[in-house]
Short mmCIF file of C-alpha atoms and ligand atoms in Angstrom, two decimals:
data_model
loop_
_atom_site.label_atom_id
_atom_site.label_comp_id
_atom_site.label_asym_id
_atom_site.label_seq_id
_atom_site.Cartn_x
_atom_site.Cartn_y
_atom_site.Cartn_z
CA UNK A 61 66.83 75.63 142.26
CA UNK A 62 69.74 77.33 140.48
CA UNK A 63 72.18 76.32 137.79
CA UNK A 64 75.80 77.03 138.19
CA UNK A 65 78.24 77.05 135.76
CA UNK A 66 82.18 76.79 136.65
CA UNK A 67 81.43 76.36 140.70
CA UNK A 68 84.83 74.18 141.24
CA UNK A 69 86.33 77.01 140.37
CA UNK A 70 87.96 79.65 143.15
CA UNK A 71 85.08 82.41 143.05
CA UNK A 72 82.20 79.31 141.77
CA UNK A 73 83.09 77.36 144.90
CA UNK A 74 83.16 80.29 147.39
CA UNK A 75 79.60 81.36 146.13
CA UNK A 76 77.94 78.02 146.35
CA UNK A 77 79.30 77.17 149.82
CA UNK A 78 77.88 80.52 150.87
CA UNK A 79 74.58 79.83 149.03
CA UNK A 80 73.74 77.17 150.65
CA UNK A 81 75.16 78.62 154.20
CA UNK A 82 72.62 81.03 153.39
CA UNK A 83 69.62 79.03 151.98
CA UNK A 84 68.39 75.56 151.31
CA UNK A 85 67.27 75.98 147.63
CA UNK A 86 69.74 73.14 145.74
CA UNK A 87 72.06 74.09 143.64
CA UNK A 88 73.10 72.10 140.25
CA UNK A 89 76.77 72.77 139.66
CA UNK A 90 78.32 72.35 136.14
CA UNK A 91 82.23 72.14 135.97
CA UNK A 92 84.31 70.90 132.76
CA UNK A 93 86.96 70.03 135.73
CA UNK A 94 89.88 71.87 133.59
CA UNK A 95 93.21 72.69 135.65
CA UNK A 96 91.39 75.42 137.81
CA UNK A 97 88.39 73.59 138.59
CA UNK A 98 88.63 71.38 142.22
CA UNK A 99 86.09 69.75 143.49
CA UNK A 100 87.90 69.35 146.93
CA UNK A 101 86.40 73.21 147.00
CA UNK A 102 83.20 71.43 147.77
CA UNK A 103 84.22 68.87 149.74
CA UNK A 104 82.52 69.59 152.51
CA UNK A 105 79.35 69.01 150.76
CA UNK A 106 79.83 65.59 149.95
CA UNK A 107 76.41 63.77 150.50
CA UNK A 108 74.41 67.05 150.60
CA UNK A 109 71.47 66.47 148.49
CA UNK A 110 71.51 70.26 147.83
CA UNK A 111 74.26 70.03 145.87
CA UNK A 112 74.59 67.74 142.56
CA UNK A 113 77.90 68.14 140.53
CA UNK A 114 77.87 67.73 136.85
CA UNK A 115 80.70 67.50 135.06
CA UNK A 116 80.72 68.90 131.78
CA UNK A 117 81.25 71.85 129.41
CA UNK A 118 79.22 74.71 129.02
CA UNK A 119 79.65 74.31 125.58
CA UNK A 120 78.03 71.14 125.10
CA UNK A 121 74.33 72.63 124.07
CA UNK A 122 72.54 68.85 124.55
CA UNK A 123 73.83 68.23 128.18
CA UNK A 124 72.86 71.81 129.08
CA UNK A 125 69.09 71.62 127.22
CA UNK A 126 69.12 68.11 129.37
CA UNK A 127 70.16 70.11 132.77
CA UNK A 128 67.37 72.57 132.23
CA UNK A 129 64.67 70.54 131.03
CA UNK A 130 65.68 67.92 134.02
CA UNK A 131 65.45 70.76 136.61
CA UNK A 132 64.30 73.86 135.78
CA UNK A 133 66.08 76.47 137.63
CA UNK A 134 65.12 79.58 138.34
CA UNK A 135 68.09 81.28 137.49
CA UNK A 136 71.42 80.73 135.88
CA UNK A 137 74.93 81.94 137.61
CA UNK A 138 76.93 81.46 134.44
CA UNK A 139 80.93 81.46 136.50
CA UNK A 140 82.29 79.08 134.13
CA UNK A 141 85.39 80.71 132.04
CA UNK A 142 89.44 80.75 131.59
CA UNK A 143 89.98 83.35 134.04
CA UNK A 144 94.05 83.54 133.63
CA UNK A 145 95.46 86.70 132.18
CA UNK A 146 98.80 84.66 131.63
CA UNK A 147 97.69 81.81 130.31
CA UNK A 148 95.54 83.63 127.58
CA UNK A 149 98.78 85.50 126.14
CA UNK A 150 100.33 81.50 125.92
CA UNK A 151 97.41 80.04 124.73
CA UNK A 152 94.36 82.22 124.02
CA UNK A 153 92.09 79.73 121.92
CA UNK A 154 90.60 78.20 124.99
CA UNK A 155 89.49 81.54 126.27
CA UNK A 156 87.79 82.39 123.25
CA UNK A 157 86.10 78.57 122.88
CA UNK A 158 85.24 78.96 126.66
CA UNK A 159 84.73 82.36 127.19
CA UNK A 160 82.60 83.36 123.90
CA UNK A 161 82.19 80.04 122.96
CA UNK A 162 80.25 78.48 126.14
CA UNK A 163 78.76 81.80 126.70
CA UNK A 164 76.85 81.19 123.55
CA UNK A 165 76.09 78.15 123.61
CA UNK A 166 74.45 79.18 126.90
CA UNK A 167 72.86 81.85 126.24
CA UNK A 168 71.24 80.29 123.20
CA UNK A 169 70.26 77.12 125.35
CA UNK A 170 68.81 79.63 128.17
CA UNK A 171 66.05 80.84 125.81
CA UNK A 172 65.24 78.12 124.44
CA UNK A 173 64.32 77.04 127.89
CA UNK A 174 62.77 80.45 128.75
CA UNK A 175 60.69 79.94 125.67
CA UNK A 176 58.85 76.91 127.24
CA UNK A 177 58.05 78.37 130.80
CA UNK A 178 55.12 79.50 132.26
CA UNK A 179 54.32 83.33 132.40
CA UNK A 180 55.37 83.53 136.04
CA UNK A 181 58.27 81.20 135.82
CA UNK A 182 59.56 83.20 132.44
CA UNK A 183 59.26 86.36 134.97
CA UNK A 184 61.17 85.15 137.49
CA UNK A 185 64.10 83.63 135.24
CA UNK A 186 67.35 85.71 135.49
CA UNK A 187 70.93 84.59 133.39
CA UNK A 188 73.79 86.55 135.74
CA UNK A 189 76.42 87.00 133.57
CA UNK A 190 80.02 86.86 135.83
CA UNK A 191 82.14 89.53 134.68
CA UNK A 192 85.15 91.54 135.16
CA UNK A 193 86.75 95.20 135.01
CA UNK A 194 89.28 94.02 133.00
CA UNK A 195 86.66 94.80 130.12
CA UNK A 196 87.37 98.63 130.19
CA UNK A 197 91.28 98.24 129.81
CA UNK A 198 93.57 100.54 131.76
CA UNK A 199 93.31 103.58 133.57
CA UNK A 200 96.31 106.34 134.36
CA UNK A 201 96.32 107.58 137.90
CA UNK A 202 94.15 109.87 138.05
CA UNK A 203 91.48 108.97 135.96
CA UNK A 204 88.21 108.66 137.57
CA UNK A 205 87.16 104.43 138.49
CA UNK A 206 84.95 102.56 135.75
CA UNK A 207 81.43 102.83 136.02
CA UNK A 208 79.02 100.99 134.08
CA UNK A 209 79.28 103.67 131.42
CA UNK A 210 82.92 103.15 130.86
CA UNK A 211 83.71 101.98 127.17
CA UNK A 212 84.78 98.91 126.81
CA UNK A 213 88.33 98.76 125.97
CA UNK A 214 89.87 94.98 126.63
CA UNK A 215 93.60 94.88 126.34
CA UNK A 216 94.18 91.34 126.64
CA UNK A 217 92.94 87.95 124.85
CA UNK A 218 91.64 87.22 128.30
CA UNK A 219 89.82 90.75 128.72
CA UNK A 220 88.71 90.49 125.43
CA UNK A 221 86.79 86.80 125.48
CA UNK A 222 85.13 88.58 128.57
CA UNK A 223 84.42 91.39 126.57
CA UNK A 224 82.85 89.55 123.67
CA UNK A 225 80.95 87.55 126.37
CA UNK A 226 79.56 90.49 127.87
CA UNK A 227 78.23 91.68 124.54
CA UNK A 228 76.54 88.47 123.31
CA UNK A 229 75.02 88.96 126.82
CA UNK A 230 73.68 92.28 126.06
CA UNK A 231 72.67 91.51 122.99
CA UNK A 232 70.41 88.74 124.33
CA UNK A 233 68.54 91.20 126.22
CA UNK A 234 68.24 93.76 123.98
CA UNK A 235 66.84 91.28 121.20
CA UNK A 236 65.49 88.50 122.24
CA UNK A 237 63.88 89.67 125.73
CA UNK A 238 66.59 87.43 127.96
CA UNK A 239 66.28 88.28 131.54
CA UNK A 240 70.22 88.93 131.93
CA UNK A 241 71.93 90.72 134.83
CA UNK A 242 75.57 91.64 134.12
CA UNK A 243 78.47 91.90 137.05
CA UNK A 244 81.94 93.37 136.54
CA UNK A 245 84.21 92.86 139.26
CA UNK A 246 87.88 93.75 140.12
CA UNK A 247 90.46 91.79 141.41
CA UNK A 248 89.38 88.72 144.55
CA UNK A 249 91.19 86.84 146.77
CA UNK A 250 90.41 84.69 149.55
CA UNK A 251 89.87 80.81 150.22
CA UNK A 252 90.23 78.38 147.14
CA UNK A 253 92.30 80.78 144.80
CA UNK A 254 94.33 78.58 142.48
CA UNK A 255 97.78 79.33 143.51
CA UNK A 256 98.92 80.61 139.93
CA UNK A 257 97.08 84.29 140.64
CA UNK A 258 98.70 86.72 142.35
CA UNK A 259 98.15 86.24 145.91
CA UNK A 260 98.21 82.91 146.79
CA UNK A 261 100.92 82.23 144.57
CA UNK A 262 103.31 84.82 146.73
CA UNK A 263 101.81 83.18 150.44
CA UNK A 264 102.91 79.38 148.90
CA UNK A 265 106.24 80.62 147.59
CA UNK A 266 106.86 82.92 150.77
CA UNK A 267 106.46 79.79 153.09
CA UNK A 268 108.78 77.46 150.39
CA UNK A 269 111.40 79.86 150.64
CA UNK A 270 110.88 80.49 146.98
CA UNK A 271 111.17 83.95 145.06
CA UNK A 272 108.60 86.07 144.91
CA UNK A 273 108.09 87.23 141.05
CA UNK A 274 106.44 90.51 141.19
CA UNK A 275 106.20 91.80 137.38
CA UNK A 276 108.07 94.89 135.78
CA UNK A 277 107.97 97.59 138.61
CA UNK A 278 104.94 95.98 140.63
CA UNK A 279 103.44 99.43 140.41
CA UNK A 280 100.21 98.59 138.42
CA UNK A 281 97.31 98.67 140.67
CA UNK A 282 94.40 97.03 141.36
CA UNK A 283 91.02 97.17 143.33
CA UNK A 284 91.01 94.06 145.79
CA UNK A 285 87.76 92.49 146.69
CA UNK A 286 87.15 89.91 149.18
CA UNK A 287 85.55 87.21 147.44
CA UNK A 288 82.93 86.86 150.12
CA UNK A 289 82.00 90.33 149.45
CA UNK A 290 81.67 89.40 145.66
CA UNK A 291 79.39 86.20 146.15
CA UNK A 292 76.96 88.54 148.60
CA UNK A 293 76.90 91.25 146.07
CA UNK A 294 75.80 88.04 143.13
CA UNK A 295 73.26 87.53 145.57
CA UNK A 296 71.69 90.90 145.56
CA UNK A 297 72.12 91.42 142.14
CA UNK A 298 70.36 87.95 141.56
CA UNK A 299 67.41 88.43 143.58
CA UNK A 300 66.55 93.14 143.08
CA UNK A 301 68.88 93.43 139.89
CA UNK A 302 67.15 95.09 136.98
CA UNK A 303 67.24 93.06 134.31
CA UNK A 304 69.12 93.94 131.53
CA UNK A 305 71.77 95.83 133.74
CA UNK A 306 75.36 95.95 134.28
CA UNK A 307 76.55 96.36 138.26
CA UNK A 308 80.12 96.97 138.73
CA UNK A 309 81.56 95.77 142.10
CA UNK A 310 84.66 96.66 143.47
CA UNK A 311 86.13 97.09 147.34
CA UNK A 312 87.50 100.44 146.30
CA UNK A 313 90.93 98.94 147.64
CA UNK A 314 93.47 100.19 145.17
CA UNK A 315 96.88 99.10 146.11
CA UNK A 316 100.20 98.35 143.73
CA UNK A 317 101.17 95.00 143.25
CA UNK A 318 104.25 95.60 145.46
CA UNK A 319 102.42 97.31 148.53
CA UNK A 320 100.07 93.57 148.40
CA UNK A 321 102.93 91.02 148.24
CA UNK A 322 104.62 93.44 151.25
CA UNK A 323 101.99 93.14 153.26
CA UNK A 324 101.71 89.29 152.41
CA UNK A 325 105.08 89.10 153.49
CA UNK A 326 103.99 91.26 156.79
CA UNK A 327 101.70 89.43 157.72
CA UNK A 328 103.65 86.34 157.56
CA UNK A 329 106.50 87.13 159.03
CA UNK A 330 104.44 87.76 162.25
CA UNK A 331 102.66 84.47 161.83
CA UNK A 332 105.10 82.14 161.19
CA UNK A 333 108.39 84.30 162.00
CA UNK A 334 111.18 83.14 159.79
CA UNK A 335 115.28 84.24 160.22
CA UNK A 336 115.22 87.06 157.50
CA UNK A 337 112.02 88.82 156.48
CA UNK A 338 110.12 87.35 153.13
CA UNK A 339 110.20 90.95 151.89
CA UNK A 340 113.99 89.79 151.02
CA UNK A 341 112.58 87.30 148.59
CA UNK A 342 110.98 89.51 146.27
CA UNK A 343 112.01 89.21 142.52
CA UNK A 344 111.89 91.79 139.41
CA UNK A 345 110.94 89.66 136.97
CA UNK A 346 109.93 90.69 133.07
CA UNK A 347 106.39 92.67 132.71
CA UNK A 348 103.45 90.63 131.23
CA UNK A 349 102.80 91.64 127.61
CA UNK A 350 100.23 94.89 127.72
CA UNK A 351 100.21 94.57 131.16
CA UNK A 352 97.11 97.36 132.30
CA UNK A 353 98.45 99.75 134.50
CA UNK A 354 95.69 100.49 136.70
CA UNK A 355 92.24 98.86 137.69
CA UNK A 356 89.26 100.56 139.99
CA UNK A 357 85.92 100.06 140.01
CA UNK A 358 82.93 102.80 140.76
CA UNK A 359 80.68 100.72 142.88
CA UNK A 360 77.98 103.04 143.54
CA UNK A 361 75.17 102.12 141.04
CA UNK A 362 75.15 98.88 143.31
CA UNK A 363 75.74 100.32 146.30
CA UNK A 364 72.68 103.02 145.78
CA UNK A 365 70.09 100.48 144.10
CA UNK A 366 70.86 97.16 145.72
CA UNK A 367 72.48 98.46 149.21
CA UNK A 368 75.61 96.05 148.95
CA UNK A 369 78.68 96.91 150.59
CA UNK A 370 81.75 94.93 150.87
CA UNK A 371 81.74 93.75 154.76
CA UNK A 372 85.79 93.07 154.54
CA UNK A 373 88.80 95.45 154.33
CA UNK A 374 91.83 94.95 152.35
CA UNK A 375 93.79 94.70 155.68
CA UNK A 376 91.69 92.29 157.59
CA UNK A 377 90.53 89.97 154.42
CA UNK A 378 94.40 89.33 154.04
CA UNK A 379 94.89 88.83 157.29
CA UNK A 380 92.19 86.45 156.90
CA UNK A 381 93.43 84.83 153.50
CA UNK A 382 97.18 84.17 155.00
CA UNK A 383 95.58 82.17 157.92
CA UNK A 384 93.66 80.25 155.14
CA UNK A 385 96.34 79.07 153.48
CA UNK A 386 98.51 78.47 156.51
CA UNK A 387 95.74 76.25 157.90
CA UNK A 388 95.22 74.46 154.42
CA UNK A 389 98.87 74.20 153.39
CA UNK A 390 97.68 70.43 152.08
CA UNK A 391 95.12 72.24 149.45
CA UNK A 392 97.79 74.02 147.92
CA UNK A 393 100.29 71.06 147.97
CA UNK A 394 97.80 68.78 146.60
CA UNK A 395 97.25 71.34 143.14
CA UNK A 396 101.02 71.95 143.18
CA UNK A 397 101.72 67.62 142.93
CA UNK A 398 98.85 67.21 140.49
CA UNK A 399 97.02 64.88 143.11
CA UNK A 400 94.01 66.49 143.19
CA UNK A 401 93.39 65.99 139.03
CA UNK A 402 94.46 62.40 139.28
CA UNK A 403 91.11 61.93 141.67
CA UNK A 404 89.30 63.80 139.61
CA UNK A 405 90.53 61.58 136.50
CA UNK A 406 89.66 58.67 138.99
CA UNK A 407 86.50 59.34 139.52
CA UNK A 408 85.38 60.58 136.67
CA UNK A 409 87.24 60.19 133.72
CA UNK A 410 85.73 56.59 132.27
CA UNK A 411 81.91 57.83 133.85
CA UNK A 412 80.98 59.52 130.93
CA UNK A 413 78.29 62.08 130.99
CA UNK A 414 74.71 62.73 133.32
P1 NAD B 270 88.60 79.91 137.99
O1 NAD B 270 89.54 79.83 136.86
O2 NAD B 270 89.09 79.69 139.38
O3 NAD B 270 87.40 78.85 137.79
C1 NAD B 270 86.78 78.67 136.54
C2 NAD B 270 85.94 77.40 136.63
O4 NAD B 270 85.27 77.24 135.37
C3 NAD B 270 86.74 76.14 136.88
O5 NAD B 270 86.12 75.33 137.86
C4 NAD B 270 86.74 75.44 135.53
O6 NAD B 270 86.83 74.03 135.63
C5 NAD B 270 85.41 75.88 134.96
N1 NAD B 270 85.37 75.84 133.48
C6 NAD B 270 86.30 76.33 132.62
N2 NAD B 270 85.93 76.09 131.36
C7 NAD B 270 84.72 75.48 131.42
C8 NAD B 270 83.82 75.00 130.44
N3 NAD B 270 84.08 75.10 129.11
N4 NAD B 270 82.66 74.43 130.84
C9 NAD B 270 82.39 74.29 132.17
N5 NAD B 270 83.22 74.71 133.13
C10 NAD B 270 84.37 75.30 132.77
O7 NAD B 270 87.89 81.32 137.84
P2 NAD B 270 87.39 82.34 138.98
O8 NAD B 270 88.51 83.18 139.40
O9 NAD B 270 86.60 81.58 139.97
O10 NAD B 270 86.42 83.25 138.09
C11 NAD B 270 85.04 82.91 137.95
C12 NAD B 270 84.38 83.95 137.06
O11 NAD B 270 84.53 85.23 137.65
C13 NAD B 270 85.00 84.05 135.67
O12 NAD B 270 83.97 84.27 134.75
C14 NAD B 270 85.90 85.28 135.76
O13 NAD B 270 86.03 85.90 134.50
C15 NAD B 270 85.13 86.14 136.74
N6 NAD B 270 85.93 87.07 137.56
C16 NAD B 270 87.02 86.64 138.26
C17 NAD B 270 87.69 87.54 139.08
C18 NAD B 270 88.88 87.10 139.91
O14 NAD B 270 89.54 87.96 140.50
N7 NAD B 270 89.18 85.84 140.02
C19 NAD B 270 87.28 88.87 139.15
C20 NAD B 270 86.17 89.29 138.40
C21 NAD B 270 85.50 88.37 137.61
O1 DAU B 271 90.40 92.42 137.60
C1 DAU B 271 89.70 91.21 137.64
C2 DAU B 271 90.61 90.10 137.17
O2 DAU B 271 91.55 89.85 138.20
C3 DAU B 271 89.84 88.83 136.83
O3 DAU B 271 88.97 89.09 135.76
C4 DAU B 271 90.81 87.70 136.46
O4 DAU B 271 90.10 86.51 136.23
C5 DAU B 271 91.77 87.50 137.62
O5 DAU B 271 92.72 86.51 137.31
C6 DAU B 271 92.48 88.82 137.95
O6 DAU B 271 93.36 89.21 136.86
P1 DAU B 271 94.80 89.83 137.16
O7 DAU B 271 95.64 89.65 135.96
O8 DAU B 271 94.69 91.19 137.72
O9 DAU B 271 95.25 88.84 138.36
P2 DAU B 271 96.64 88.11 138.69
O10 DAU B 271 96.49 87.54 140.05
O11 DAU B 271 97.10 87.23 137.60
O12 DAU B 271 97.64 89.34 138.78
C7 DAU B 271 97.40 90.43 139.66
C8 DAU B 271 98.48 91.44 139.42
O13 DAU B 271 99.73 90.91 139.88
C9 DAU B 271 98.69 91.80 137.95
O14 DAU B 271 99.03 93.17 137.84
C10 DAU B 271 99.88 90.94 137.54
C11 DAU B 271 100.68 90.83 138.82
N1 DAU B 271 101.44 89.58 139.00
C12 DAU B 271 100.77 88.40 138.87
C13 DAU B 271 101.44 87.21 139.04
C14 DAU B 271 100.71 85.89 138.88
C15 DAU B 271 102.79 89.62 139.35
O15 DAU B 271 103.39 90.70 139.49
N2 DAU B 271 103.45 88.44 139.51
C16 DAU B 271 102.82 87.23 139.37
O16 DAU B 271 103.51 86.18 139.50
#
């Protein structure tokens, strides 16, 4: 079996649904729950045996030594972060606690583990590390994509936690023999987004009639990835990935900001015509603080080694997103009225821990 960590979350939930599309080896899913983590994600594998939730924090060493001793996975997919650029310029303590924080804890919990396997089961462990391009900062226009070679430049407290995360991963390897795989990613979208992110948040306020805040000139640009695409290229990288190695993965889809919430609007408008076009809702709005420019990811170390290749294009995946959300207007309605926390609090907020 496999440990997840953070699989309520948009990209954690996509990637176990698919995993066990895919395969029948369970999967152990631990989720703090915080605002971005939904366990409706998963709903549809209520009463599969394959799946057992945990709620808890990656920080919290003794439940973690208790997961792994309890069921020894073969691997851990370590998902679990704060994953909002905006929210870390507000508040950027919880991204370091979760980010470096919970990365450490698990890291250091991981070889303990690793320390009390069998040869062949210490040979088979891998710790994936989920990543991000945000860790090489900003590119002008014609600067060539980051490769795994890029230097790491973060520009933001998010980027940075990720940053620091990466390195404690890295280090792990280099020191203490930890079987780690490394994956920076660009920009997903796609089913179970949390409708504060770019994306979803223009298809829900396009359909409310709401504006549509694009930031500073809505130039900056970055590499979209359907997030199918990125939980097929975890796969690979989990099962042929070199240990010790970074893999960048990106859809080389480079488009501005404005160019994705037109064709959002587009796409739409034929969908669900409306009297005036949603392009007409679009608002200027203030720039985030050290907003990067540009993003684009080289994706040909994983391409070449591992023979992944994104199987969606920018034009049909958000074709395919819109009719997502259209079809599951009550998953976005159910974040935006808080309903889906007060089950969670419900459920599981006087159970305690496994
Ligand atoms: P998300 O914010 O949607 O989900 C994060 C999940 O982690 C949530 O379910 C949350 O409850 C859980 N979590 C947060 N803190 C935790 C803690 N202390 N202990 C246990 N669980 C905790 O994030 P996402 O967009 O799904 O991103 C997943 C991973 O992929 C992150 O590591 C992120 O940095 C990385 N990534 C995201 C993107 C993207 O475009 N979304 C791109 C590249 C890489
Ligand atoms: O590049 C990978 C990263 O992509 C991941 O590591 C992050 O976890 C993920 O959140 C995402 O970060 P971004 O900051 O690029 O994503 P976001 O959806 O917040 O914003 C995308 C772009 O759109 C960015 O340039 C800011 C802009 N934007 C965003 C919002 C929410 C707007 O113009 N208006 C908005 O309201």
């Amino acid at each position: 079996m496999i440990l997840v960590t953070g699989g309520a979350g948009f990209i954690g939930s996509n990637f176990i649904l698919d995993w066990l599309a895919a395969s029948n080896e369970p999967v152990v899913n631990l989720d703090k729950l915080t605002y971005a983590g939904n366990l409706e994600n998963l709903s549809s594998l209520e009463n599969d045996p394959r799946h057992l939730f945990v709620r808890g924090d990656v920080r919290d060493s003794a439940l973690v030594a208790a997961l792994l001793r309890q069921h020894r996975p073969r691997a851990i997919l370590h998902f679990a972060a704060e994953s909002h650029v905006d929210r870390s310029i507000h508040a950027p303590g919880d991204f370091v606690q979760t980010n470096v924080q919970g990365t450490y804890a698990l890291l250091e919990a991981a070889r303990a583990y690793v320390a009390e396997l069998n040869e062949s089961e210490r040979a088979a462990f891998r710790f994936l590390h989920v990543s991000t391009d945000e860790v090489f900062g900003t590119l002008a226009p014609h600067d060539p994509p980051f490769s795994e070679t890029t230097p790491y430049a973060p520009n933001s407290p998010y980027a940075a936690s990720k940053a620091a995360s990466d390195h404690l991963v890295r280090a792990w390897h280099h020191t203490y023999g930890l079987a780690t795989l490394t994956t920076n990613c660009s920009n997903n979208y796609g089913p179970f987004q949390f409708p504060e992110k770019l994306i979803p948040l223009m298809i829900a306020n396009a359909l409310a009639g709401k504006p549509l805040p694009v930031y500073g000139d809505g130039r900056q640009v970055r590499d979209w990835l359907y997030v199918g695409d990125h939980c097929a290229a975890i796969r690979r990288v989990l099962e042929d990935g070199r240990p010790g190695q970074m893999y960048n993965i990106g859809g080389s889809n480079e488009m501005t900001n404005l160019n994705v919430v037109h064709a959002l609007c587009d796409i739409l408008d034929r969908l669900v015509p409306a009297e005036r076009s949603r392009r007409g809702q679009i608002a200027f709005v203030a720039d985030r603080p050290g907003h990067d420019r540009r993003y684009a990811i080289d994706a040909g170390k994983i391409r070449r080694e591992l023979g992944w290749q994104p199987a969606h294009d920018v034009t049909s995946g958000l074709e395919h997103t819109v009719r997502w959300y259209l079809a599951r207007q009550d998953w976005v309605a159910r974040i935006q009225s808080g309903a889906y926390q007060e089950w969670v609090e419900r459920n599981y907020g006087t159970r305690g821990q496994a």
